[in-house]
PDB file of C-alpha atoms in Angstrom:
ATOM      1  CA  UNK A  19    -214.052 154.383 130.547  1.00 97.00           C
ATOM      2  CA  UNK A  20    -212.488 150.980 129.836  1.00 98.00           C
ATOM      3  CA  UNK A  21    -208.717 150.788 129.927  1.00 98.00           C
ATOM      4  CA  UNK A  22    -206.141 148.033 129.710  1.00 98.00           C
ATOM      5  CA  UNK A  23    -203.814 149.981 131.985  1.00 98.00           C
ATOM      6  CA  UNK A  24    -201.609 153.005 132.451  1.00 98.00           C
ATOM      7  CA  UNK A  25    -197.911 153.789 132.534  1.00 97.00           C
ATOM      8  CA  UNK A  26    -197.112 156.681 134.831  1.00 96.00           C
ATOM      9  CA  UNK A  27    -193.666 157.508 133.444  1.00 95.00           C
ATOM     10  CA  UNK A  28    -193.298 156.528 129.794  1.00 97.00           C
ATOM     11  CA  UNK A  29    -190.470 157.851 127.628  1.00 95.00           C
ATOM     12  CA  UNK A  30    -191.466 155.972 124.442  1.00 95.00           C
ATOM     13  CA  UNK A  31    -195.008 157.268 123.813  1.00 96.00           C
ATOM     14  CA  UNK A  32    -194.052 160.811 122.808  1.00 97.00           C
ATOM     15  CA  UNK A  33    -191.442 163.328 123.915  1.00 96.00           C
ATOM     16  CA  UNK A  34    -190.561 163.873 127.558  1.00 96.00           C
ATOM     17  CA  UNK A  35    -191.996 162.038 130.526  1.00 97.00           C
ATOM     18  CA  UNK A  36    -195.552 160.954 129.750  1.00 98.00           C
ATOM     19  CA  UNK A  37    -198.598 159.524 131.466  1.00 98.00           C
ATOM     20  CA  UNK A  38    -199.892 156.904 129.020  1.00 98.00           C
ATOM     21  CA  UNK A  39    -203.409 155.471 129.062  1.00 98.00           C
ATOM     22  CA  UNK A  40    -203.947 152.252 127.118  1.00 98.00           C
ATOM     23  CA  UNK A  41    -207.616 152.233 126.163  1.00 98.00           C
ATOM     24  CA  UNK A  42    -209.484 148.964 125.822  1.00 98.00           C
ATOM     25  CA  UNK A  43    -210.982 147.877 122.509  1.00 97.00           C
ATOM     26  CA  UNK A  44    -209.603 147.987 118.989  1.00 97.00           C
ATOM     27  CA  UNK A  45    -211.324 147.181 115.695  1.00 96.00           C
ATOM     28  CA  UNK A  46    -208.080 147.160 113.667  1.00 95.00           C
ATOM     29  CA  UNK A  47    -206.467 144.050 115.197  1.00 93.00           C
ATOM     30  CA  UNK A  48    -203.239 144.673 113.303  1.00 94.00           C
ATOM     31  CA  UNK A  49    -201.131 141.527 112.836  1.00 94.00           C
ATOM     32  CA  UNK A  50    -198.084 141.796 115.099  1.00 93.00           C
ATOM     33  CA  UNK A  51    -199.748 144.381 117.367  1.00 93.00           C
ATOM     34  CA  UNK A  52    -197.685 145.276 120.437  1.00 89.00           C
ATOM     35  CA  UNK A  53    -200.828 145.330 122.639  1.00 92.00           C
ATOM     36  CA  UNK A  54    -203.135 142.496 121.489  1.00 94.00           C
ATOM     37  CA  UNK A  55    -204.642 142.250 124.995  1.00 95.00           C
ATOM     38  CA  UNK A  56    -206.311 145.615 124.319  1.00 95.00           C
ATOM     39  CA  UNK A  57    -208.355 144.382 121.330  1.00 96.00           C
ATOM     40  CA  UNK A  58    -211.370 142.991 123.229  1.00 96.00           C
ATOM     41  CA  UNK A  59    -213.694 145.920 124.041  1.00 95.00           C
ATOM     42  CA  UNK A  60    -215.003 143.971 127.053  1.00 96.00           C
ATOM     43  CA  UNK A  61    -211.565 143.399 128.573  1.00 97.00           C
ATOM     44  CA  UNK A  62    -209.556 145.561 130.891  1.00 97.00           C
ATOM     45  CA  UNK A  63    -211.108 147.498 133.748  1.00 98.00           C
ATOM     46  CA  UNK A  64    -213.394 150.473 134.217  1.00 98.00           C
ATOM     47  CA  UNK A  65    -212.103 153.783 135.576  1.00 98.00           C
ATOM     48  CA  UNK A  66    -213.437 157.310 135.555  1.00 98.00           C
ATOM     49  CA  UNK A  67    -211.921 160.192 133.646  1.00 98.00           C
ATOM     50  CA  UNK A  68    -211.559 161.951 137.001  1.00 98.00           C
ATOM     51  CA  UNK A  69    -209.516 159.074 138.453  1.00 98.00           C
ATOM     52  CA  UNK A  70    -207.150 159.202 135.485  1.00 98.00           C
ATOM     53  CA  UNK A  71    -206.979 162.986 135.758  1.00 98.00           C
ATOM     54  CA  UNK A  72    -205.925 162.683 139.407  1.00 97.00           C
ATOM     55  CA  UNK A  73    -203.147 160.251 138.477  1.00 97.00           C
ATOM     56  CA  UNK A  74    -201.960 162.622 135.753  1.00 97.00           C
ATOM     57  CA  UNK A  75    -202.047 165.629 138.091  1.00 97.00           C
ATOM     58  CA  UNK A  76    -200.253 163.672 140.813  1.00 96.00           C
ATOM     59  CA  UNK A  77    -196.868 163.828 139.100  1.00 95.00           C
ATOM     60  CA  UNK A  78    -195.603 167.352 138.442  1.00 94.00           C
ATOM     61  CA  UNK A  79    -192.740 165.978 136.313  1.00 96.00           C
ATOM     62  CA  UNK A  80    -195.084 164.684 133.597  1.00 97.00           C
ATOM     63  CA  UNK A  81    -194.785 166.583 130.299  1.00 97.00           C
ATOM     64  CA  UNK A  82    -197.869 165.173 128.648  1.00 98.00           C
ATOM     65  CA  UNK A  83    -200.658 162.671 128.269  1.00 98.00           C
ATOM     66  CA  UNK A  84    -200.548 159.904 125.676  1.00 98.00           C
ATOM     67  CA  UNK A  85    -203.747 158.111 124.664  1.00 98.00           C
ATOM     68  CA  UNK A  86    -202.943 154.732 123.165  1.00 98.00           C
ATOM     69  CA  UNK A  87    -204.678 151.433 122.949  1.00 93.00           C
ATOM     70  CA  UNK A  88    -206.539 149.699 121.799  1.00 95.00           C
ATOM     71  CA  UNK A  89    -207.845 152.650 119.856  1.00 98.00           C
ATOM     72  CA  UNK A  90    -208.788 155.795 121.790  1.00 98.00           C
ATOM     73  CA  UNK A  91    -211.343 156.740 119.131  1.00 98.00           C
ATOM     74  CA  UNK A  92    -213.589 153.886 120.330  1.00 98.00           C
ATOM     75  CA  UNK A  93    -214.001 155.944 123.517  1.00 98.00           C
ATOM     76  CA  UNK A  94    -213.459 159.337 121.942  1.00 98.00           C
ATOM     77  CA  UNK A  95    -215.797 161.294 124.231  1.00 98.00           C
ATOM     78  CA  UNK A  96    -214.114 160.101 127.410  1.00 98.00           C
ATOM     79  CA  UNK A  97    -210.662 160.491 125.894  1.00 98.00           C
ATOM     80  CA  UNK A  98    -211.502 164.057 124.818  1.00 98.00           C
ATOM     81  CA  UNK A  99    -212.588 164.850 128.381  1.00 98.00           C
ATOM     82  CA  UNK A 100    -209.337 163.430 129.773  1.00 98.00           C
ATOM     83  CA  UNK A 101    -207.326 165.346 127.183  1.00 98.00           C
ATOM     84  CA  UNK A 102    -209.122 168.548 128.210  1.00 98.00           C
ATOM     85  CA  UNK A 103    -208.085 167.893 131.826  1.00 98.00           C
ATOM     86  CA  UNK A 104    -204.500 167.404 130.652  1.00 98.00           C
ATOM     87  CA  UNK A 105    -204.580 170.695 128.763  1.00 98.00           C
ATOM     88  CA  UNK A 106    -205.984 172.437 131.859  1.00 98.00           C
ATOM     89  CA  UNK A 107    -202.880 171.164 133.698  1.00 97.00           C
ATOM     90  CA  UNK A 108    -200.626 172.599 130.989  1.00 97.00           C
ATOM     91  CA  UNK A 109    -199.792 169.196 129.484  1.00 98.00           C
ATOM     92  CA  UNK A 110    -199.647 168.305 125.795  1.00 98.00           C
ATOM     93  CA  UNK A 111    -201.680 165.419 124.375  1.00 98.00           C
ATOM     94  CA  UNK A 112    -200.634 162.736 121.912  1.00 98.00           C
ATOM     95  CA  UNK A 113    -203.205 160.284 120.538  1.00 98.00           C
ATOM     96  CA  UNK A 114    -202.378 157.014 118.759  1.00 98.00           C
ATOM     97  CA  UNK A 115    -204.926 155.481 116.381  1.00 98.00           C
ATOM     98  CA  UNK A 116    -205.148 152.866 113.666  1.00 98.00           C
ATOM     99  CA  UNK A 117    -207.405 155.191 111.688  1.00 98.00           C
ATOM    100  CA  UNK A 118    -205.882 157.718 109.312  1.00 98.00           C
ATOM    101  CA  UNK A 119    -206.344 161.456 109.784  1.00 98.00           C
ATOM    102  CA  UNK A 120    -208.288 161.526 106.512  1.00 98.00           C
ATOM    103  CA  UNK A 121    -210.801 158.920 107.763  1.00 98.00           C
ATOM    104  CA  UNK A 122    -211.153 160.637 111.140  1.00 98.00           C
ATOM    105  CA  UNK A 123    -211.762 164.103 109.709  1.00 98.00           C
ATOM    106  CA  UNK A 124    -214.204 162.881 107.051  1.00 98.00           C
ATOM    107  CA  UNK A 125    -216.306 160.761 109.428  1.00 98.00           C
ATOM    108  CA  UNK A 126    -218.485 163.616 110.673  1.00 97.00           C
ATOM    109  CA  UNK A 127    -218.557 162.182 114.182  1.00 98.00           C
ATOM    110  CA  UNK A 128    -218.770 164.832 116.912  1.00 98.00           C
ATOM    111  CA  UNK A 129    -216.993 162.602 119.454  1.00 98.00           C
ATOM    112  CA  UNK A 130    -214.076 162.017 117.067  1.00 98.00           C
ATOM    113  CA  UNK A 131    -213.954 165.730 116.256  1.00 98.00           C
ATOM    114  CA  UNK A 132    -213.843 166.515 119.991  1.00 98.00           C
ATOM    115  CA  UNK A 133    -210.884 164.192 120.527  1.00 98.00           C
ATOM    116  CA  UNK A 134    -209.071 165.599 117.505  1.00 98.00           C
ATOM    117  CA  UNK A 135    -209.657 169.120 118.859  1.00 98.00           C
ATOM    118  CA  UNK A 136    -208.011 168.104 122.149  1.00 98.00           C
ATOM    119  CA  UNK A 137    -205.058 166.324 120.486  1.00 98.00           C
ATOM    120  CA  UNK A 138    -201.770 168.118 119.865  1.00 98.00           C
ATOM    121  CA  UNK A 139    -200.068 165.301 117.947  1.00 98.00           C
ATOM    122  CA  UNK A 140    -201.892 162.453 116.209  1.00 98.00           C
ATOM    123  CA  UNK A 141    -200.009 159.250 115.439  1.00 98.00           C
ATOM    124  CA  UNK A 142    -202.172 157.759 112.722  1.00 98.00           C
ATOM    125  CA  UNK A 143    -202.477 154.641 110.621  1.00 98.00           C
ATOM    126  CA  UNK A 144    -202.476 150.928 111.287  1.00 97.00           C
ATOM    127  CA  UNK A 145    -199.390 149.097 112.465  1.00 97.00           C
ATOM    128  CA  UNK A 146    -197.966 147.212 109.467  1.00 97.00           C
ATOM    129  CA  UNK A 147    -195.676 144.408 110.563  1.00 96.00           C
ATOM    130  CA  UNK A 148    -193.711 144.416 107.279  1.00 97.00           C
ATOM    131  CA  UNK A 149    -192.920 148.106 107.915  1.00 97.00           C
ATOM    132  CA  UNK A 150    -191.956 147.660 111.581  1.00 96.00           C
ATOM    133  CA  UNK A 151    -189.075 149.955 112.401  1.00 91.00           C
ATOM    134  CA  UNK A 152    -187.148 150.617 115.594  1.00 90.00           C
ATOM    135  CA  UNK A 153    -185.857 153.839 114.046  1.00 90.00           C
ATOM    136  CA  UNK A 154    -189.344 155.263 113.373  1.00 92.00           C
ATOM    137  CA  UNK A 155    -189.548 157.874 116.130  1.00 92.00           C
ATOM    138  CA  UNK A 156    -192.502 157.222 118.472  1.00 96.00           C
ATOM    139  CA  UNK A 157    -194.087 154.863 115.909  1.00 96.00           C
ATOM    140  CA  UNK A 158    -194.263 151.123 115.458  1.00 95.00           C
ATOM    141  CA  UNK A 159    -194.117 151.085 111.664  1.00 96.00           C
ATOM    142  CA  UNK A 160    -192.830 153.549 109.098  1.00 96.00           C
ATOM    143  CA  UNK A 161    -196.250 154.079 107.447  1.00 97.00           C
ATOM    144  CA  UNK A 162    -197.599 155.755 110.572  1.00 98.00           C
ATOM    145  CA  UNK A 163    -197.465 159.548 110.645  1.00 98.00           C
ATOM    146  CA  UNK A 164    -196.864 161.995 113.469  1.00 98.00           C
ATOM    147  CA  UNK A 165    -199.260 164.825 112.625  1.00 98.00           C
ATOM    148  CA  UNK A 166    -198.883 168.175 114.356  1.00 98.00           C
ATOM    149  CA  UNK A 167    -202.569 168.990 114.717  1.00 98.00           C
ATOM    150  CA  UNK A 168    -201.991 172.490 116.117  1.00 98.00           C
ATOM    151  CA  UNK A 169    -199.944 173.440 113.043  1.00 98.00           C
ATOM    152  CA  UNK A 170    -202.383 171.579 110.777  1.00 98.00           C
ATOM    153  CA  UNK A 171    -205.307 173.580 112.166  1.00 97.00           C
ATOM    154  CA  UNK A 172    -203.373 176.861 111.855  1.00 97.00           C
ATOM    155  CA  UNK A 173    -202.258 176.253 108.258  1.00 98.00           C
ATOM    156  CA  UNK A 174    -205.319 174.427 106.991  1.00 96.00           C
ATOM    157  CA  UNK A 175    -203.175 171.644 105.550  1.00 96.00           C
ATOM    158  CA  UNK A 176    -201.610 168.540 107.023  1.00 97.00           C
ATOM    159  CA  UNK A 177    -198.326 169.285 108.844  1.00 98.00           C
ATOM    160  CA  UNK A 178    -196.082 166.526 110.133  1.00 97.00           C
ATOM    161  CA  UNK A 179    -194.585 166.860 113.602  1.00 97.00           C
ATOM    162  CA  UNK A 180    -190.849 167.223 113.948  1.00 92.00           C
ATOM    163  CA  UNK A 181    -188.869 167.089 117.133  1.00 87.00           C
ATOM    164  CA  UNK A 182    -187.939 170.584 118.325  1.00 80.00           C
ATOM    165  CA  UNK A 183    -184.257 171.432 118.398  1.00 74.00           C
ATOM    166  CA  UNK A 184    -183.253 171.195 122.089  1.00 70.00           C
ATOM    167  CA  UNK A 185    -180.567 173.831 121.549  1.00 68.00           C
ATOM    168  CA  UNK A 186    -182.839 176.379 119.881  1.00 66.00           C
ATOM    169  CA  UNK A 187    -183.321 178.316 123.128  1.00 65.00           C
ATOM    170  CA  UNK A 188    -179.652 178.604 124.040  1.00 62.00           C
ATOM    171  CA  UNK A 189    -177.434 181.474 123.054  1.00 64.00           C
ATOM    172  CA  UNK A 190    -173.679 181.433 123.126  1.00 62.00           C
ATOM    173  CA  UNK A 191    -171.802 184.621 124.079  1.00 67.00           C
ATOM    174  CA  UNK A 192    -169.538 185.815 121.268  1.00 70.00           C
ATOM    175  CA  UNK A 193    -166.794 187.082 123.542  1.00 64.00           C
TER     176      UNK A 193
END
């Protein structure tokens, strides 16, 4: 698997403390991209899924795995295998892509379907510099969507992700 690098303790690539893998290679080449060094599919370095899995497993404080890029769908089979390892460790998986959910689901590509099946939240769509927003939660531009794929699969229709209420599990005594 070719990667540009990893971040072992990200707080900006999804909720909680995350292990982020920046895959190498991106066909979208969005103007203003935050990671233009990831565009060349021949750049970066080669690692195994198992090596990345060991890094992920090595920090018990990690809440989840984030697959970013580049575009993880260029290496969908390897990314799906890594996501499966993350799930086996009880971690959630977020995947960022410049493709839209509609394009991914209509493509009929088994490797893309495998990665989608292992993704809990999909951040889809190209980065659009004119729509860049620092207030767009976990996104670079406001056109990108955070799709809750578990809820989407359960309901059979696209469901956007929303941040859980951190106080939902607390009860306050009435006396």
